[in-house]
Tab-separated table of C-alpha atoms and ligand atoms in Angstrom:
chain	number	residue	atom	x	y	z
F	414	MET	CA	-11.475	-33.773	19.224
F	415	LYS	CA	-8.010	-32.625	18.207
F	416	GLU	CA	-9.433	-29.522	16.596
F	417	GLN	CA	-11.283	-28.659	19.784
F	418	SER	CA	-8.169	-28.769	21.957
F	419	ALA	CA	-6.283	-26.668	19.399
F	420	ARG	CA	-8.978	-24.047	19.571
F	421	LYS	CA	-8.777	-24.038	23.339
F	422	ASP	CA	-5.024	-23.382	23.224
F	423	ASP	CA	-5.658	-20.415	20.969
F	424	ASP	CA	-7.870	-18.870	23.635
F	425	VAL	CA	-5.287	-19.091	26.425
F	426	ILE	CA	-4.327	-15.673	27.761
F	427	LEU	CA	-0.551	-15.272	28.044
F	428	LEU	CA	0.081	-11.571	28.695
F	429	CYS	CA	-1.785	-8.270	28.768
F	430	ALA	CA	-1.119	-4.711	27.599
F	431	GLU	CA	-0.177	-3.631	31.141
F	432	CYS	CA	2.662	-6.185	31.187
F	433	PHE	CA	4.676	-3.933	28.858
F	434	GLN	CA	6.967	-1.090	29.952
F	435	ASP	CA	7.273	0.607	26.561
F	436	ARG	CA	4.248	2.926	26.230
F	437	GLY	CA	4.003	2.635	22.437
F	438	LEU	CA	3.908	-1.150	22.681
F	439	ARG	CA	1.287	-0.877	25.422
F	440	LEU	CA	-0.928	1.440	23.329
F	441	LEU	CA	-0.568	-0.789	20.279
F	442	ALA	CA	-1.464	-3.848	22.381
F	443	LYS	CA	-4.648	-2.078	23.444
F	444	SER	CA	-5.607	-1.591	19.800
F	445	VAL	CA	-5.049	-5.262	18.944
F	446	ASN	CA	-7.739	-6.812	21.147
F	447	VAL	CA	-10.479	-6.393	23.745
F	448	ASN	CA	-10.396	-9.627	25.833
F	449	GLU	CA	-11.203	-9.109	29.489
F	450	SER	CA	-9.323	-11.575	31.629
F	451	MET	CA	-6.989	-12.073	34.566
F	452	CYS	CA	-3.397	-11.829	33.306
F	453	PRO	CA	-1.298	-14.863	34.347
F	454	ASN	CA	1.890	-12.771	34.101
F	455	CYS	CA	1.214	-9.565	36.017
F	456	GLY	CA	-1.940	-10.637	37.881
F	457	ALA	CA	-3.988	-7.625	36.764
F	458	VAL	CA	-7.562	-7.986	35.611
F	459	SER	CA	-7.066	-6.526	32.171
F	460	THR	CA	-9.445	-5.556	29.396
F	461	ASN	CA	-6.506	-6.018	26.992
F	462	ALA	CA	-5.420	-9.592	27.627
F	463	LEU	CA	-3.447	-11.219	24.803
F	464	THR	CA	-3.556	-14.728	23.349
F	465	ARG	CA	-0.646	-16.271	21.451
F	466	ASP	CA	-2.033	-15.226	18.044
F	467	GLN	CA	-2.604	-11.691	19.266
F	468	LEU	CA	0.941	-11.505	20.666
F	469	LEU	CA	2.357	-12.673	17.321
F	470	ARG	CA	0.291	-10.062	15.511
F	471	LEU	CA	1.424	-7.392	17.972
F	472	SER	CA	5.078	-8.443	17.480
F	473	ASP	CA	4.708	-8.200	13.715
F	474	LEU	CA	3.076	-4.767	13.918
F	475	PHE	CA	5.419	-3.195	16.468
F	476	PHE	CA	8.774	-4.725	15.614
F	477	VAL	CA	8.512	-5.554	11.898
F	478	LYS	CA	6.098	-2.971	10.432
F	479	GLY	CA	7.144	-0.462	13.093
F	480	SER	CA	10.799	-0.702	12.005
F	481	THR	CA	10.181	-0.706	8.249
F	482	VAL	CA	12.269	1.918	6.508
F	483	PRO	CA	11.272	3.085	3.014
F	484	THR	CA	14.111	3.324	0.515
F	485	ARG	CA	14.265	5.103	-2.865
F	486	TYR	CA	12.431	2.116	-4.301
F	487	GLY	CA	10.829	-0.424	-1.972
F	488	GLY	CA	11.648	-0.670	1.692
F	489	ALA	CA	12.452	-3.235	4.345
F	490	PRO	CA	12.033	-3.878	8.064
F	491	ALA	CA	15.095	-3.456	10.277
F	492	ILE	CA	13.813	-6.086	12.729
F	493	GLN	CA	12.407	-9.561	12.169
F	494	PHE	CA	11.583	-12.512	14.389
F	495	ASN	CA	11.073	-16.246	14.126
F	496	ASP	CA	11.151	-19.363	16.277
F	497	ALA	CA	14.416	-20.638	14.772
F	498	GLN	CA	16.902	-18.138	16.180
F	499	PRO	CA	17.651	-16.805	19.651
F	500	GLY	CA	16.942	-13.130	20.257
F	501	SER	CA	19.808	-10.733	19.561
F	502	LEU	CA	18.170	-7.314	19.624
F	503	SER	CA	19.649	-4.487	21.665
F	504	THR	CA	17.258	-1.644	22.425
F	505	ASN	CA	16.626	0.811	25.249
F	506	TRP	CA	16.082	-0.631	28.725
F	507	ARG	CA	12.300	-0.353	28.888
F	508	LEU	CA	11.868	-2.135	25.597
F	509	SER	CA	14.545	-4.727	26.454
F	510	ALA	CA	12.366	-5.965	29.314
F	511	ASP	CA	9.391	-6.243	26.946
F	512	VAL	CA	11.476	-8.020	24.302
F	513	GLU	CA	12.669	-10.529	26.920
F	514	LEU	CA	9.108	-11.117	28.081
F	515	ILE	CA	7.681	-11.689	24.591
F	516	GLN	CA	10.587	-13.928	23.561
F	517	ARG	CA	10.217	-16.056	26.705
F	518	THR	CA	6.430	-16.262	26.402
F	519	LEU	CA	6.268	-17.146	22.688
F	520	GLY	CA	9.561	-19.021	22.265
F	521	ILE	CA	10.681	-16.653	19.507
F	522	GLY	CA	13.755	-14.486	18.942
F	523	PHE	CA	13.918	-10.917	17.595
F	524	PHE	CA	16.958	-10.008	15.521
F	525	HIS	CA	18.331	-7.309	13.217
F	526	TYR	CA	17.273	-8.093	9.717
F	527	GLY	CA	19.571	-7.745	6.722
F	528	PRO	CA	17.007	-7.479	3.924
F	529	ARG	CA	17.326	-9.328	0.673
F	530	LEU	CA	18.419	-6.674	-1.790
F	531	TRP	CA	15.345	-6.910	-4.036
F	532	MET	CA	13.290	-5.462	-1.174
F	533	ILE	CA	15.203	-2.198	-1.458
F	534	GLY	CA	14.917	-1.951	-5.213
F	535	TYR	CA	17.763	-4.084	-6.564
F	536	ILE	CA	15.585	-5.631	-9.258
F	537	THR	CA	17.015	-5.840	-12.768
F	538	PRO	CA	13.978	-4.456	-14.687
F	539	LEU	CA	13.722	-1.597	-12.172
F	540	GLU	CA	17.416	-0.775	-12.549
F	541	ASP	CA	17.040	-0.936	-16.348
F	542	LEU	CA	14.090	1.489	-16.146
F	543	GLN	CA	16.269	4.019	-14.312
F	544	ASP	CA	18.813	3.876	-17.154
F	545	GLU	CA	17.506	5.925	-20.097
F	546	ALA	CA	19.276	3.693	-22.614
F	547	SER	CA	17.660	0.434	-21.453
F	548	ARG	CA	14.312	2.004	-20.463
F	549	PRO	CA	12.430	1.639	-23.811
F	550	ASN	CA	13.121	-2.092	-23.875
F	551	VAL	CA	11.599	-2.628	-20.408
F	552	ILE	CA	8.628	-0.377	-21.201
F	553	ALA	CA	7.920	-2.519	-24.287
F	554	LYS	CA	7.944	-5.595	-22.030
F	555	ILE	CA	5.529	-3.911	-19.595
F	556	VAL	CA	3.070	-3.033	-22.364
F	557	ALA	CA	3.219	-6.622	-23.645
F	558	ALA	CA	2.972	-8.314	-20.230
F	559	TYR	CA	0.089	-6.542	-18.479
F	560	PRO	CA	-3.571	-7.327	-19.209
F	561	SER	CA	-5.973	-4.886	-20.779
F	562	VAL	CA	-9.334	-4.111	-19.232
F	563	ILE	CA	-12.385	-2.703	-20.991
F	564	LEU	CA	-14.330	-0.239	-18.884
F	565	THR	CA	-17.947	-0.020	-20.004
F	566	ASP	CA	-20.363	1.161	-17.318
F	567	GLU	CA	-18.229	1.158	-14.156
F	568	GLU	CA	-18.585	4.418	-12.274
F	569	PHE	CA	-15.624	6.240	-10.799
F	570	TYR	CA	-14.903	9.522	-9.082
F	571	ARG	CA	-12.890	12.658	-9.455
F	572	VAL	CA	-12.570	15.200	-6.641
F	573	ARG	CA	-11.728	18.883	-7.121
F	574	LYS	CA	-10.911	21.587	-4.640
F	575	ALA	CA	-12.757	24.907	-5.013
F	576	PRO	CA	-13.624	24.695	-8.726
F	577	LYS	CA	-14.736	28.039	-10.230
F	578	SER	CA	-18.145	26.731	-11.289
F	579	PRO	CA	-18.775	23.527	-9.354
F	580	THR	CA	-21.836	22.506	-11.381
F	581	ASP	CA	-20.032	22.715	-14.749
F	582	PRO	CA	-19.112	19.150	-15.846
F	583	GLY	CA	-16.052	20.540	-17.664
F	584	GLU	CA	-14.479	21.324	-14.286
F	585	TYR	CA	-13.977	17.602	-13.735
F	586	ASP	CA	-12.018	16.936	-16.918
F	587	ALA	CA	-8.210	16.889	-17.009
F	588	PRO	CA	-6.854	20.307	-15.925
F	589	PRO	CA	-6.650	23.156	-18.511
F	590	GLU	CA	-3.419	24.242	-20.267
F	591	GLY	CA	-0.829	25.583	-17.879
F	592	CYS	CA	-2.293	23.740	-14.881
F	593	TYR	CA	-0.759	20.308	-15.320
F	594	GLY	CA	2.453	18.599	-16.365
F	595	ASP	CA	4.202	17.742	-13.134
F	596	GLY	CA	2.039	14.873	-11.910
F	597	ARG	CA	2.708	11.175	-11.825
F	598	LEU	CA	1.674	10.461	-15.416
F	599	ASP	CA	0.861	13.827	-17.010
F	600	ALA	CA	3.470	15.849	-18.879
F	601	PRO	CA	3.392	19.139	-20.822
F	602	GLY	CA	1.074	18.552	-23.800
F	603	PHE	CA	-0.110	15.301	-22.193
F	604	PRO	CA	-3.076	16.047	-19.892
F	605	VAL	CA	-4.462	13.238	-17.739
F	606	LEU	CA	-7.745	12.836	-15.877
F	607	TYR	CA	-7.053	11.046	-12.583
F	608	GLY	CA	-9.882	9.197	-10.865
F	609	SER	CA	-10.581	6.281	-8.585
F	610	GLN	CA	-13.379	3.859	-7.841
F	611	ASP	CA	-12.758	4.631	-4.184
F	612	ALA	CA	-13.823	8.172	-3.227
F	613	GLU	CA	-11.567	8.172	-0.182
F	614	ILE	CA	-8.513	7.425	-2.308
F	615	CYS	CA	-9.343	10.442	-4.509
F	616	VAL	CA	-9.195	12.615	-1.399
F	617	HIS	CA	-5.908	11.122	-0.182
F	618	GLU	CA	-4.216	11.083	-3.578
F	619	ALA	CA	-4.786	14.813	-4.028
F	620	ARG	CA	-3.697	15.503	-0.404
F	621	PHE	CA	-6.994	17.201	0.445
F	622	ILE	CA	-7.565	17.892	4.137
F	623	ALA	CA	-10.477	18.639	6.464
F	624	GLY	CA	-11.701	22.189	5.822
F	625	ASP	CA	-11.056	22.128	2.052
F	626	GLU	CA	-13.998	23.105	-0.152
F	627	LEU	CA	-14.383	19.978	-2.243
F	628	TYR	CA	-16.659	18.716	-4.979
F	629	ILE	CA	-16.881	15.156	-6.229
F	630	ALA	CA	-18.039	14.134	-9.690
F	631	THR	CA	-19.277	10.635	-10.422
F	632	LEU	CA	-18.083	9.688	-13.888
F	633	ARG	CA	-18.943	6.873	-16.295
F	634	PRO	CA	-17.517	5.845	-19.660
F	635	ALA	CA	-19.691	7.022	-22.575
F	636	ARG	CA	-18.023	4.441	-24.824
F	637	PRO	CA	-15.948	1.360	-23.925
F	638	LEU	CA	-12.536	2.497	-22.677
F	639	LYS	CA	-9.507	0.278	-23.122
F	640	LEU	CA	-7.113	0.465	-20.188
F	641	ILE	CA	-3.906	-1.344	-19.363
F	642	ASP	CA	-4.059	-2.748	-15.832
F	643	LEU	CA	-0.688	-2.109	-14.231
F	644	SER	CA	-2.158	-2.971	-10.827
F	645	ALA	CA	-2.558	-6.608	-11.918
F	646	ILE	CA	-0.252	-9.199	-10.388
F	647	LEU	CA	1.860	-10.885	-13.055
F	648	GLN	CA	2.388	-14.632	-12.909
F	649	GLU	CA	6.116	-14.922	-13.446
F	650	ASP	CA	8.609	-17.739	-13.542
F	651	CYS	CA	11.630	-15.939	-12.116
F	652	THR	CA	13.142	-14.719	-8.859
F	653	GLU	CA	12.274	-11.449	-7.129
F	654	PHE	CA	15.507	-10.023	-8.555
F	655	GLU	CA	14.185	-10.381	-12.110
F	656	SER	CA	10.526	-9.603	-11.392
F	657	LEU	CA	8.787	-7.133	-13.692
F	658	ASP	CA	5.793	-7.320	-11.330
F	659	LEU	CA	7.728	-6.033	-8.313
F	660	ALA	CA	9.594	-3.489	-10.465
F	661	VAL	CA	6.316	-1.915	-11.653
F	662	LEU	CA	4.780	-1.954	-8.175
F	663	MET	CA	7.837	-0.280	-6.622
F	664	LEU	CA	7.900	2.287	-9.394
F	665	PHE	CA	4.309	3.372	-8.703
F	666	LEU	CA	4.796	3.406	-4.926
F	667	ALA	CA	7.960	5.535	-5.158
F	668	LYS	CA	7.935	9.307	-4.676
F	669	SER	CA	8.295	11.944	-7.415
F	670	HIS	CA	11.784	10.781	-8.471
F	671	ALA	CA	9.949	7.995	-10.341
F	672	TYR	CA	7.644	10.363	-12.272
F	673	PRO	CA	9.862	10.835	-15.367
F	674	ILE	CA	9.902	7.041	-15.866
F	675	LEU	CA	6.146	6.747	-15.269
F	676	ARG	CA	5.440	9.531	-17.796
F	677	GLU	CA	7.420	7.679	-20.430
F	678	ILE	CA	5.426	4.527	-19.714
F	679	ALA	CA	2.176	6.528	-20.061
F	680	ALA	CA	3.260	7.965	-23.424
F	681	VAL	CA	4.118	4.516	-24.819
F	682	VAL	CA	0.870	3.017	-23.477
F	683	ARG	CA	-1.056	5.752	-25.313
F	684	GLU	CA	0.880	5.073	-28.541
F	685	HIS	CA	-0.352	1.475	-28.265
F	686	GLY	CA	-3.971	2.648	-28.477
F	687	PHE	CA	-4.951	2.527	-24.829
F	688	ASP	CA	-7.282	5.162	-23.355
F	689	GLY	CA	-5.600	5.045	-19.972
F	690	ILE	CA	-3.971	3.146	-17.142
F	691	ILE	CA	-5.160	1.416	-13.979
F	692	TYR	CA	-2.335	1.693	-11.457
F	693	PRO	CA	-1.533	0.805	-7.863
F	694	SER	CA	-0.936	3.640	-5.444
F	695	PHE	CA	0.538	4.196	-2.032
F	696	PHE	CA	-2.842	5.256	-0.702
F	697	SER	CA	-4.675	2.274	-2.132
F	698	THR	CA	-2.348	-0.024	-0.188
F	699	LEU	CA	-2.784	2.091	2.950
F	700	ARG	CA	-6.551	2.107	2.546
F	701	THR	CA	-6.727	-1.673	2.536
F	702	GLY	CA	-4.231	-1.930	5.392
F	703	GLY	CA	-1.817	-3.881	3.252
F	704	ASN	CA	1.942	-3.918	3.071
F	705	PRO	CA	2.800	-4.238	-0.630
F	706	PHE	CA	6.236	-5.662	0.044
F	707	GLU	CA	5.121	-8.234	2.602
F	708	THR	CA	7.445	-11.219	2.824
F	709	VAL	CA	7.550	-14.669	4.352
F	710	TYR	CA	11.127	-15.727	5.067
F	711	GLY	CA	12.360	-13.088	2.613
F	712	LEU	CA	10.113	-14.183	-0.279
F	713	SER	CA	7.507	-11.795	-1.587
F	714	THR	CA	3.946	-12.954	-0.871
F	715	ARG	CA	2.984	-11.574	-4.298
F	716	ARG	CA	4.859	-14.470	-5.827
F	717	TYR	CA	2.823	-17.351	-4.394
F	718	GLY	CA	-0.037	-18.441	-6.606
F	719	GLN	CA	-2.345	-19.055	-3.646
F	720	ALA	CA	-1.622	-15.601	-2.269
F	721	ASN	CA	-2.734	-13.971	-5.491
F	722	ALA	CA	-6.320	-13.247	-4.464
F	723	TYR	CA	-5.082	-11.922	-1.117
F	724	GLU	CA	-2.550	-9.641	-2.753
F	725	GLN	CA	-5.003	-8.434	-5.375
F	726	SER	CA	-7.510	-7.513	-2.676
F	727	LYS	CA	-4.981	-5.056	-1.245
F	728	VAL	CA	-4.709	-3.007	-4.388
F	729	ILE	CA	-7.600	-0.821	-5.509
F	730	GLY	CA	-6.887	0.394	-9.005
F	731	ASN	CA	-6.559	4.087	-9.614
F	732	LEU	CA	-7.468	5.389	-13.044
F	733	ALA	CA	-5.585	7.716	-15.319
F	734	LEU	CA	-7.359	8.605	-18.584
F	735	PHE	CA	-5.320	10.294	-21.306
F	736	GLY	CA	-6.321	13.637	-22.797
F	737	ARG	CA	-9.621	15.355	-21.932
F	738	PRO	CA	-12.158	12.517	-22.081
F	739	ILE	CA	-15.104	14.593	-20.793
F	740	ASP	CA	-14.570	17.257	-23.453
F	741	ARG	CA	-14.155	14.496	-26.079
F	742	GLY	CA	-17.419	12.879	-25.027
F	743	ASP	CA	-15.717	9.620	-23.980
F	744	VAL	CA	-16.678	10.061	-20.329
F	745	ALA	CA	-19.991	11.353	-18.961
F	746	VAL	CA	-20.518	13.240	-15.720
F	747	ILE	CA	-23.362	11.422	-13.940
F	748	SER	CA	-23.532	13.406	-10.733
F	749	ILE	CA	-21.792	16.252	-8.911
F	750	ASN	CA	-21.817	16.579	-5.146
F	751	ARG	CA	-20.306	18.783	-2.525
F	752	LEU	CA	-17.905	16.830	-0.335
F	753	THR	CA	-17.046	17.537	3.292
F	754	ILE	CA	-14.338	15.649	5.119
F	755	GLY	CA	-15.969	15.052	8.489
F	756	GLN	CA	-13.594	12.628	10.108
F	757	VAL	CA	-10.195	11.222	9.302
F	758	ASN	CA	-9.118	7.874	10.693
F	759	TYR	CA	-5.489	6.940	10.980
F	760	GLN	CA	-4.150	3.542	11.856
F	761	MET	CA	-1.301	4.210	14.271
F	762	ILE	CA	1.485	1.655	14.267
F	763	PHE	CA	3.978	2.326	17.045
F	764	GLY	CA	7.494	0.982	16.707
F	765	PRO	CA	10.846	0.995	18.511
F	766	SER	CA	12.571	4.409	18.620
F	767	SER	CA	15.953	2.852	17.865
F	768	PHE	CA	17.139	-0.402	16.373
Z	1319	ZN	ZN1	-0.290	-8.495	32.389
């Protein structure tokens, strides 16, 4: 009986997209839902009426995700909200009216958020990795802490743009001499074959666009390959400020300033007898719609045991295999196809223009 009335409350329409003055908020509201109903606030019959849950989701998307600023490592939202504080946001006049309306309707307050410093990269292992003197010690800890995975018959993909002879399997190996060395994990004298079990990630990772002449090879290990899984979530007994797990994630999601550190990790991993690395990437988190640094009251959701499966589902491992595994006979080319990018879908998250 109680459950039934709770469900009924969830269905109550509170506002609609047309209630909002800010056009970005209105467009985002239209993408959140498709309820057709009379709006109790503005009186319009709207096809984009919003329940409480949908309004909370909209608030999170527009104000929190929409104000998230990436930093050198990590990133944090400039705005947060909860039901424990009064609103204290000052924005432009159109948005102020919308903020007032949402706060009044949901009984929440929006405020400027001072992030906890770990969110913007102040994590001891990450700071130690940036210091060349302390780096080897942290890399040794990484190699010891992360699980290894044996790849036997799992297929994966590698995409190439305009290869000279598209049907030659050798085209899908690590690049030839002189054509590599400035990537995330490859270095001069250290070629790497990058692949993914998600074909779309291959396309994004290499920044291919519609109109490119692309070919995709389906690859499979020809012998068991031993990889270290740096996309795994470590179970740790420490705070975010000491977390190796968050340090490694932030390192892989950072831009090219992190590459020298990542290349050193790759070299040490190879010395330990691994054939390659599974790693998290910016595009794998985008692809699954996840926010890798998601927090609840300033605590990383990666750090709750029960959230583990949820967090893991957001990260699709990318593969980096050391050397030239196709040439060596360690990886077989199963199939080669032409690949046309027919349609690209973006998820648009509008946010405030100032905060
Ligand atoms: Zn309305």
